[in-house]
Amino acid sequence: MNPSSGTPPTAASKIAELIDKAKADTGLDDFGGDTWREGLEVLIGSAMAEATLSDMGEQGFYRAVVRSLSNRLKIEDWFGRHPEIDEQTVDIELVGVGLPRTGSTALSHLLCEDRAFRNLLTWEEGDPCPPPGIDPSADQTRIDATAMVVDMAQDHMAARLRSMLPMSATGPMEDHNLMALEFKAQIFLVMGHMPTYADWFAHCDMEPTYRYEKRVLKLLQWKTDTKVWRLKSPTHTMFLDAYLRVFPDAKFVQTHRDVAKVLPSVCDLYYTLLKDTNPGIDVGYIGELNMEHWSIAMNRMLAFRQDPGNDARFFDIGFSEFQTDPIIQIRQLYEWLGDELDQATVDRMLAWRADNPRDKHGRHTYDAAQFGITDQALTHRFAPYFTHFAPLLT
């Protein structure tokens, strides 16, 4: 409630308040254009009209929005003072796509052990300024702070969530917070019940988001030695056409797994993240949201790969084969890429796997029926995917 008028704030007034907060926190006022505004308007409107956030959930949600606005202000400040940053090219060799919960996170951690390539790291993904490499001691301070946050989060996290989300301050991270700079990011969907935003997001134009992400990658690579990127996010599977318009040389590694195992696991992850900050969250909404979004992603991916040139950009990995021996799969991936995989890198990969075995924090179990996920519903939504990739879905 607005204490002066006694009337609830409007979405417009709340947005103005959040923008003013970011400007006050940073002392900056240039957001570098306004392509981000539509996403913010839909997000805040949906949150205010539809979400049932607890006090803690509301504080966390608006804090995340202000962080995105503040990060954008800081990014533009660096470009304003150093316009030469924009003269760089961005070379993305490989992007991990596909359904979540298919082994893609473990794959990204293993690939991150190859020091010849640049990965988006946890400590820089959510806090990209100042750019890495400007001040190594300051970088270490941020790494230590991120490690503390990760440790605290894992200490308070349910064992089931730790089993789903291996994370370290210096390990690879999906680019959710970079997409959030345009307020087009799935990360917001694990903050509250926002069906209007969810529907808008699935059909939005992601090209401006990827163009801004390219801008941020320029900033992040500016003062670091390694320039060739390997990234990963299942979200990109929904928007491959837009991604290729911005990063026309990208290749993709797609991980696959039986959807009957994937979807209940994804829903359980959403529920675990939502339940404490959204009292009474509807599990049926979570099931329908994920079946809708990931069936859209798979259908768009199949349409994209009907073009032989696009299909040639993909290397496919099945979950069972990867779990049995990831190094065999990675060797084949390297051969396909034309990259060298040296023994020192293999040794680091094996060490990471030994330190992070599957079910390290307990076996992840879930109930598909809880989320309204039935064999009939999965067949209806995912039949083309089942048919096309059947050999990889065992």
Coordinates of C-alpha atoms in Angstrom, one line a residue:
M1 CA 0.0 0.0 0.0
N2 CA 1.1 3.5 -0.7
P3 CA 1.4 5.1 2.8
S4 CA 0.6 8.6 1.6
S5 CA -2.5 7.9 -0.4
G6 CA -3.7 4.6 1.1
T7 CA -4.1 3.1 -2.5
P8 CA -2.2 0.2 -3.9
P9 CA 0.7 1.1 -6.2
T10 CA 0.2 0.7 -9.9
A11 CA 2.6 -1.3 -12.1
A12 CA 3.8 1.9 -13.6
S13 CA 4.5 3.5 -10.2
K14 CA 6.3 0.3 -9.0
I15 CA 8.5 0.2 -12.1
A16 CA 9.4 3.9 -11.5
E17 CA 10.2 3.1 -7.9
L18 CA 12.5 0.2 -9.0
I19 CA 14.2 2.3 -11.6
D20 CA 14.8 5.1 -9.2
K21 CA 16.2 2.6 -6.7
A22 CA 18.7 1.2 -9.2
K23 CA 19.8 4.8 -10.2
A24 CA 20.2 5.8 -6.5
D25 CA 22.2 2.6 -5.7
T26 CA 24.6 3.1 -8.6
G27 CA 24.7 6.9 -9.1
L28 CA 24.1 6.2 -12.8
D29 CA 21.3 6.9 -15.2
D30 CA 22.1 5.5 -18.6
F31 CA 20.4 2.1 -19.4
G32 CA 21.7 2.0 -23.0
G33 CA 18.4 2.2 -24.8
D34 CA 15.0 0.9 -23.8
T35 CA 14.6 -2.5 -25.3
W36 CA 14.4 -3.9 -21.8
R37 CA 11.3 -1.9 -20.8
E38 CA 8.7 -4.1 -22.4
G39 CA 9.9 -7.1 -20.5
L40 CA 10.0 -5.2 -17.3
E41 CA 6.5 -3.9 -17.8
V42 CA 5.0 -7.4 -18.5
L43 CA 7.0 -9.0 -15.6
I44 CA 5.9 -6.4 -13.0
G45 CA 2.4 -6.3 -14.2
S46 CA 2.1 -10.1 -14.0
A47 CA 3.8 -10.3 -10.6
M48 CA 1.5 -7.6 -9.1
A49 CA -1.7 -9.1 -10.6
E50 CA -1.1 -12.8 -10.2
A51 CA 1.7 -13.7 -7.8
T52 CA 1.0 -14.7 -4.2
L53 CA 4.5 -13.9 -2.8
S54 CA 5.3 -14.1 0.8
D55 CA 7.1 -11.1 2.4
M56 CA 10.4 -12.9 1.8
G57 CA 9.4 -13.8 -1.7
E58 CA 8.4 -10.3 -2.6
Q59 CA 11.7 -8.9 -1.2
G60 CA 13.7 -11.4 -3.2
F61 CA 11.8 -10.8 -6.4
Y62 CA 12.1 -7.0 -6.3
R63 CA 15.8 -7.3 -5.2
A64 CA 16.4 -9.4 -8.4
V65 CA 14.8 -6.8 -10.6
V66 CA 16.8 -4.0 -9.1
R67 CA 20.0 -6.0 -9.5
S68 CA 19.3 -6.5 -13.2
L69 CA 18.6 -2.7 -13.6
S70 CA 21.7 -1.8 -11.6
N71 CA 23.9 -4.3 -13.5
R72 CA 22.7 -2.8 -16.8
L73 CA 23.6 0.7 -15.6
K74 CA 27.1 -0.4 -14.6
I75 CA 27.6 -2.2 -17.9
E76 CA 26.7 0.9 -19.8
D77 CA 29.0 3.0 -17.6
W78 CA 31.9 0.8 -18.6
F79 CA 31.1 1.1 -22.3
G80 CA 30.7 4.8 -21.9
R81 CA 34.2 5.2 -20.4
H82 CA 35.8 2.6 -22.6
P83 CA 34.1 2.6 -26.1
E84 CA 36.9 0.3 -27.4
I85 CA 35.2 -2.6 -25.6
D86 CA 32.6 -2.6 -28.4
E87 CA 35.2 -3.1 -31.1
Q88 CA 35.7 -6.8 -30.1
T89 CA 34.2 -9.8 -31.8
V90 CA 32.5 -12.5 -29.8
D91 CA 33.4 -16.1 -30.8
I92 CA 31.0 -18.7 -29.4
E93 CA 32.2 -22.1 -30.3
L94 CA 29.6 -24.3 -28.5
V95 CA 26.3 -23.8 -26.8
G96 CA 24.7 -26.5 -24.7
V97 CA 20.9 -26.9 -25.4
G98 CA 18.1 -29.4 -25.0
L99 CA 15.8 -30.2 -22.2
P100 CA 16.9 -29.5 -18.6
R101 CA 17.7 -32.4 -16.3
T102 CA 19.4 -34.3 -19.2
G103 CA 23.0 -34.3 -18.0
S104 CA 23.7 -30.9 -19.5
T105 CA 24.9 -29.3 -16.2
A106 CA 27.4 -32.1 -15.6
L107 CA 28.6 -31.8 -19.2
S108 CA 29.1 -28.1 -18.8
H109 CA 31.2 -28.6 -15.7
L110 CA 33.4 -31.2 -17.4
L111 CA 33.9 -29.0 -20.4
C112 CA 34.8 -26.1 -18.1
E113 CA 37.9 -28.1 -17.1
D114 CA 39.4 -27.3 -20.5
R115 CA 41.4 -24.1 -19.9
A116 CA 41.6 -23.3 -23.6
F117 CA 38.0 -22.0 -23.7
R118 CA 36.1 -19.3 -21.9
N119 CA 33.1 -20.2 -19.8
L120 CA 30.6 -18.0 -18.1
L121 CA 31.4 -18.4 -14.4
T122 CA 29.1 -18.1 -11.4
W123 CA 30.9 -15.3 -9.8
E124 CA 30.8 -13.0 -12.9
E125 CA 27.4 -14.0 -14.3
G126 CA 25.4 -12.3 -11.6
D127 CA 27.8 -9.4 -11.1
P128 CA 29.6 -8.6 -14.3
C129 CA 31.2 -5.3 -13.2
P130 CA 33.9 -4.4 -12.9
P131 CA 35.0 -6.6 -15.8
P132 CA 37.1 -9.7 -14.9
G133 CA 40.8 -9.1 -15.2
I134 CA 40.8 -5.4 -14.4
D135 CA 41.9 -6.0 -10.8
P136 CA 42.8 -9.6 -9.9
S137 CA 42.6 -8.9 -6.1
A138 CA 39.1 -7.4 -6.6
D139 CA 38.1 -10.5 -8.7
Q140 CA 39.3 -12.7 -5.8
T141 CA 37.2 -10.8 -3.4
R142 CA 34.1 -11.3 -5.5
I143 CA 34.9 -15.0 -6.0
D144 CA 35.2 -15.4 -2.2
A145 CA 32.0 -13.5 -1.6
T146 CA 30.2 -15.7 -4.2
A147 CA 31.6 -18.8 -2.6
M148 CA 30.2 -17.7 0.7
V149 CA 26.8 -17.1 -0.8
V150 CA 26.9 -20.5 -2.6
D151 CA 27.9 -22.3 0.6
M152 CA 25.2 -20.5 2.7
A153 CA 22.6 -21.3 0.0
Q154 CA 23.6 -25.0 -0.1
D155 CA 23.6 -25.2 3.7
H156 CA 20.0 -24.0 3.8
M157 CA 19.0 -25.9 0.6
A158 CA 17.1 -29.2 0.8
A159 CA 19.2 -32.1 -0.1
R160 CA 17.0 -32.8 -3.1
L161 CA 17.9 -29.4 -4.5
R162 CA 21.6 -29.8 -3.9
S163 CA 21.4 -33.0 -5.9
M164 CA 19.9 -31.2 -8.8
L165 CA 22.1 -28.1 -8.9
P166 CA 25.9 -28.7 -8.6
M167 CA 27.4 -25.2 -8.2
S168 CA 30.6 -23.5 -7.3
A169 CA 31.7 -19.9 -7.4
T170 CA 34.3 -20.6 -10.1
G171 CA 32.2 -23.2 -12.0
P172 CA 30.1 -22.6 -15.1
M173 CA 26.7 -21.0 -14.9
E174 CA 23.8 -20.7 -17.3
D175 CA 23.3 -17.1 -18.6
H176 CA 19.9 -16.5 -16.9
N177 CA 21.1 -13.2 -15.3
L178 CA 22.4 -12.0 -18.7
M179 CA 19.0 -12.6 -20.2
A180 CA 17.4 -10.9 -17.2
L181 CA 19.1 -7.7 -18.2
E182 CA 16.3 -7.5 -20.9
F183 CA 13.8 -9.1 -18.4
K184 CA 13.3 -12.0 -20.7
A185 CA 14.5 -14.9 -18.6
Q186 CA 13.1 -18.2 -17.3
I187 CA 14.7 -17.5 -13.9
F188 CA 11.8 -15.2 -13.1
L189 CA 9.4 -18.1 -13.4
V190 CA 10.9 -19.8 -10.4
M191 CA 10.1 -16.7 -8.3
G192 CA 6.4 -16.6 -8.5
H193 CA 3.1 -17.6 -10.1
M194 CA 3.1 -15.3 -13.2
P195 CA 1.2 -17.0 -16.0
T196 CA 0.9 -13.8 -18.1
Y197 CA 4.6 -13.3 -18.1
A198 CA 5.2 -17.0 -18.8
D199 CA 3.0 -16.9 -21.9
W200 CA 4.5 -13.7 -23.1
F201 CA 8.0 -15.0 -22.5
A202 CA 7.5 -18.1 -24.6
H203 CA 6.5 -16.0 -27.6
C204 CA 8.7 -12.9 -27.2
D205 CA 11.3 -11.6 -29.6
M206 CA 14.6 -12.8 -28.0
E207 CA 16.9 -11.2 -30.6
P208 CA 17.4 -7.9 -28.6
T209 CA 18.2 -10.1 -25.6
Y210 CA 20.9 -12.0 -27.4
R211 CA 22.3 -8.7 -28.8
Y212 CA 22.6 -7.3 -25.3
E213 CA 24.1 -10.6 -24.1
K214 CA 26.7 -10.3 -26.9
R215 CA 27.5 -6.8 -25.5
V216 CA 28.0 -8.2 -22.0
L217 CA 30.2 -11.0 -23.3
K218 CA 32.4 -8.4 -24.9
L219 CA 32.8 -6.7 -21.5
L220 CA 33.5 -10.0 -19.7
Q221 CA 36.2 -11.1 -22.2
W222 CA 37.8 -7.7 -22.6
K223 CA 40.6 -8.1 -20.0
T224 CA 40.8 -11.9 -19.9
D225 CA 43.2 -14.0 -22.1
T226 CA 40.8 -16.7 -23.3
K227 CA 38.3 -15.4 -25.9
V228 CA 36.5 -18.5 -27.4
W229 CA 33.3 -19.1 -25.5
R230 CA 31.4 -22.3 -24.5
L231 CA 28.0 -21.5 -23.0
K232 CA 25.0 -23.5 -21.9
S233 CA 21.3 -22.9 -21.3
P234 CA 18.2 -25.0 -22.1
T235 CA 16.3 -21.8 -22.6
H236 CA 18.1 -21.2 -25.9
T237 CA 16.3 -24.3 -27.3
M238 CA 13.2 -22.2 -27.5
F239 CA 14.8 -19.4 -29.5
L240 CA 17.4 -21.0 -31.8
D241 CA 16.4 -18.8 -34.8
A242 CA 17.0 -15.6 -32.8
Y243 CA 20.2 -17.0 -31.3
L244 CA 21.7 -17.8 -34.7
R245 CA 20.8 -14.3 -36.1
V246 CA 23.1 -12.9 -33.4
F247 CA 25.7 -15.6 -33.1
P248 CA 25.8 -17.1 -36.7
D249 CA 28.8 -19.3 -36.2
A250 CA 27.6 -21.1 -33.1
K251 CA 27.4 -24.9 -32.9
F252 CA 25.2 -26.8 -30.4
V253 CA 25.6 -29.8 -28.2
Q254 CA 22.1 -31.2 -27.4
T255 CA 21.6 -33.6 -24.5
H256 CA 18.6 -36.0 -24.5
R257 CA 16.7 -38.1 -22.0
D258 CA 13.3 -39.7 -21.6
V259 CA 10.8 -36.9 -21.2
A260 CA 8.9 -39.1 -18.7
K261 CA 11.9 -38.7 -16.4
V262 CA 12.8 -35.1 -17.4
L263 CA 9.5 -33.3 -16.9
P264 CA 8.7 -34.5 -13.4
S265 CA 12.2 -33.7 -12.3
V266 CA 12.0 -30.2 -13.8
C267 CA 8.7 -29.6 -12.1
D268 CA 10.0 -30.8 -8.8
L269 CA 12.9 -28.3 -9.2
Y270 CA 10.4 -25.5 -9.8
Y271 CA 8.3 -26.5 -6.9
T272 CA 11.3 -26.7 -4.5
L273 CA 12.3 -23.2 -5.5
L274 CA 8.8 -21.7 -5.4
K275 CA 7.1 -23.3 -2.4
D276 CA 8.8 -21.4 0.5
T277 CA 8.3 -17.9 -1.1
N278 CA 4.8 -18.6 -2.7
P279 CA 2.5 -20.1 -0.1
G280 CA 0.0 -22.5 -1.6
I281 CA 1.6 -22.5 -5.1
D282 CA -0.5 -24.6 -7.4
V283 CA 1.4 -27.7 -8.4
G284 CA -0.9 -28.1 -11.4
Y285 CA 0.3 -24.7 -12.7
I286 CA 3.9 -25.9 -12.4
G287 CA 3.2 -29.0 -14.4
E288 CA 1.2 -27.3 -17.1
L289 CA 3.8 -24.5 -17.4
N290 CA 6.7 -26.9 -17.9
M291 CA 4.8 -29.2 -20.3
E292 CA 3.8 -26.1 -22.4
H293 CA 7.2 -24.4 -22.4
W294 CA 9.3 -27.5 -23.1
S295 CA 7.0 -28.9 -25.7
I296 CA 7.3 -25.6 -27.5
A297 CA 11.0 -25.8 -27.2
M298 CA 11.2 -29.3 -28.6
N299 CA 8.9 -28.5 -31.5
R300 CA 10.8 -25.3 -32.4
M301 CA 14.1 -27.2 -32.2
L302 CA 12.8 -29.9 -34.6
A303 CA 11.5 -27.3 -37.0
F304 CA 14.9 -25.5 -36.8
R305 CA 16.8 -28.8 -37.5
Q306 CA 14.7 -29.6 -40.5
D307 CA 17.1 -27.4 -42.4
P308 CA 20.2 -29.6 -43.2
G309 CA 22.5 -26.7 -42.6
N310 CA 21.1 -26.1 -39.1
D311 CA 21.0 -29.8 -38.3
A312 CA 24.7 -30.0 -39.1
R313 CA 25.4 -27.6 -36.3
F314 CA 24.3 -30.2 -33.7
F315 CA 26.1 -32.9 -31.8
D316 CA 23.7 -35.2 -29.9
I317 CA 24.4 -37.0 -26.6
G318 CA 22.0 -39.5 -24.9
F319 CA 21.7 -39.4 -21.1
S320 CA 22.4 -43.1 -20.5
E321 CA 25.6 -43.2 -22.6
F322 CA 26.8 -40.0 -21.0
Q323 CA 26.2 -41.4 -17.5
T324 CA 28.0 -44.6 -18.4
D325 CA 31.2 -42.9 -19.6
P326 CA 31.2 -39.2 -20.2
I327 CA 34.8 -39.1 -21.5
I328 CA 33.9 -41.3 -24.5
Q329 CA 31.1 -38.8 -25.4
I330 CA 33.3 -35.8 -24.8
R331 CA 36.1 -37.3 -27.0
Q332 CA 33.6 -37.8 -29.8
L333 CA 32.4 -34.2 -29.3
Y334 CA 36.0 -32.9 -29.5
E335 CA 36.5 -34.9 -32.7
W336 CA 33.4 -33.3 -34.2
L337 CA 34.5 -29.8 -33.2
G338 CA 38.0 -30.4 -34.4
D339 CA 39.5 -29.6 -31.0
E340 CA 42.3 -31.3 -29.2
L341 CA 41.6 -33.0 -25.9
D342 CA 44.8 -33.4 -24.0
Q343 CA 45.4 -35.8 -21.1
A344 CA 45.7 -33.0 -18.5
T345 CA 42.2 -31.8 -19.3
V346 CA 40.9 -35.4 -19.2
D347 CA 42.5 -35.8 -15.8
R348 CA 40.8 -32.7 -14.5
M349 CA 37.4 -33.9 -15.9
L350 CA 37.8 -37.2 -14.2
A351 CA 38.7 -35.5 -10.9
W352 CA 35.6 -33.3 -11.1
R353 CA 33.4 -36.3 -11.8
A354 CA 35.0 -38.2 -8.9
D355 CA 34.2 -35.2 -6.6
N356 CA 30.7 -34.8 -7.9
P357 CA 29.2 -38.3 -8.3
R358 CA 25.5 -38.6 -9.3
D359 CA 23.3 -38.7 -6.2
K360 CA 26.1 -37.1 -4.1
H361 CA 23.5 -35.4 -1.9
G362 CA 21.0 -38.2 -2.1
R363 CA 18.8 -39.7 -4.8
H364 CA 16.4 -37.2 -6.4
T365 CA 12.9 -38.7 -6.4
Y366 CA 9.7 -37.1 -7.6
D367 CA 6.0 -37.8 -8.3
A368 CA 4.8 -37.1 -11.8
A369 CA 1.2 -37.4 -10.8
Q370 CA 1.6 -34.6 -8.3
F371 CA 2.1 -32.2 -11.2
G372 CA -0.6 -33.7 -13.5
I373 CA 2.0 -35.3 -15.8
T374 CA 0.6 -38.5 -17.3
D375 CA 1.9 -40.7 -20.1
Q376 CA -1.0 -39.5 -22.2
A377 CA -0.2 -35.9 -21.7
L378 CA 3.5 -36.5 -22.6
T379 CA 2.7 -38.5 -25.7
H380 CA 0.3 -35.7 -26.8
R381 CA 2.9 -32.9 -26.2
F382 CA 6.1 -34.6 -27.2
A383 CA 5.3 -37.2 -29.8
P384 CA 7.4 -35.7 -32.5
Y385 CA 10.4 -35.5 -30.2
F386 CA 9.9 -39.1 -29.0
T387 CA 9.8 -40.3 -32.7
H388 CA 12.8 -38.3 -33.9
F389 CA 15.2 -39.1 -31.1
A390 CA 14.0 -42.4 -29.8
P391 CA 17.4 -44.1 -29.8
L392 CA 18.8 -41.5 -27.5
L393 CA 15.9 -41.5 -25.0
T394 CA 16.6 -44.9 -23.3

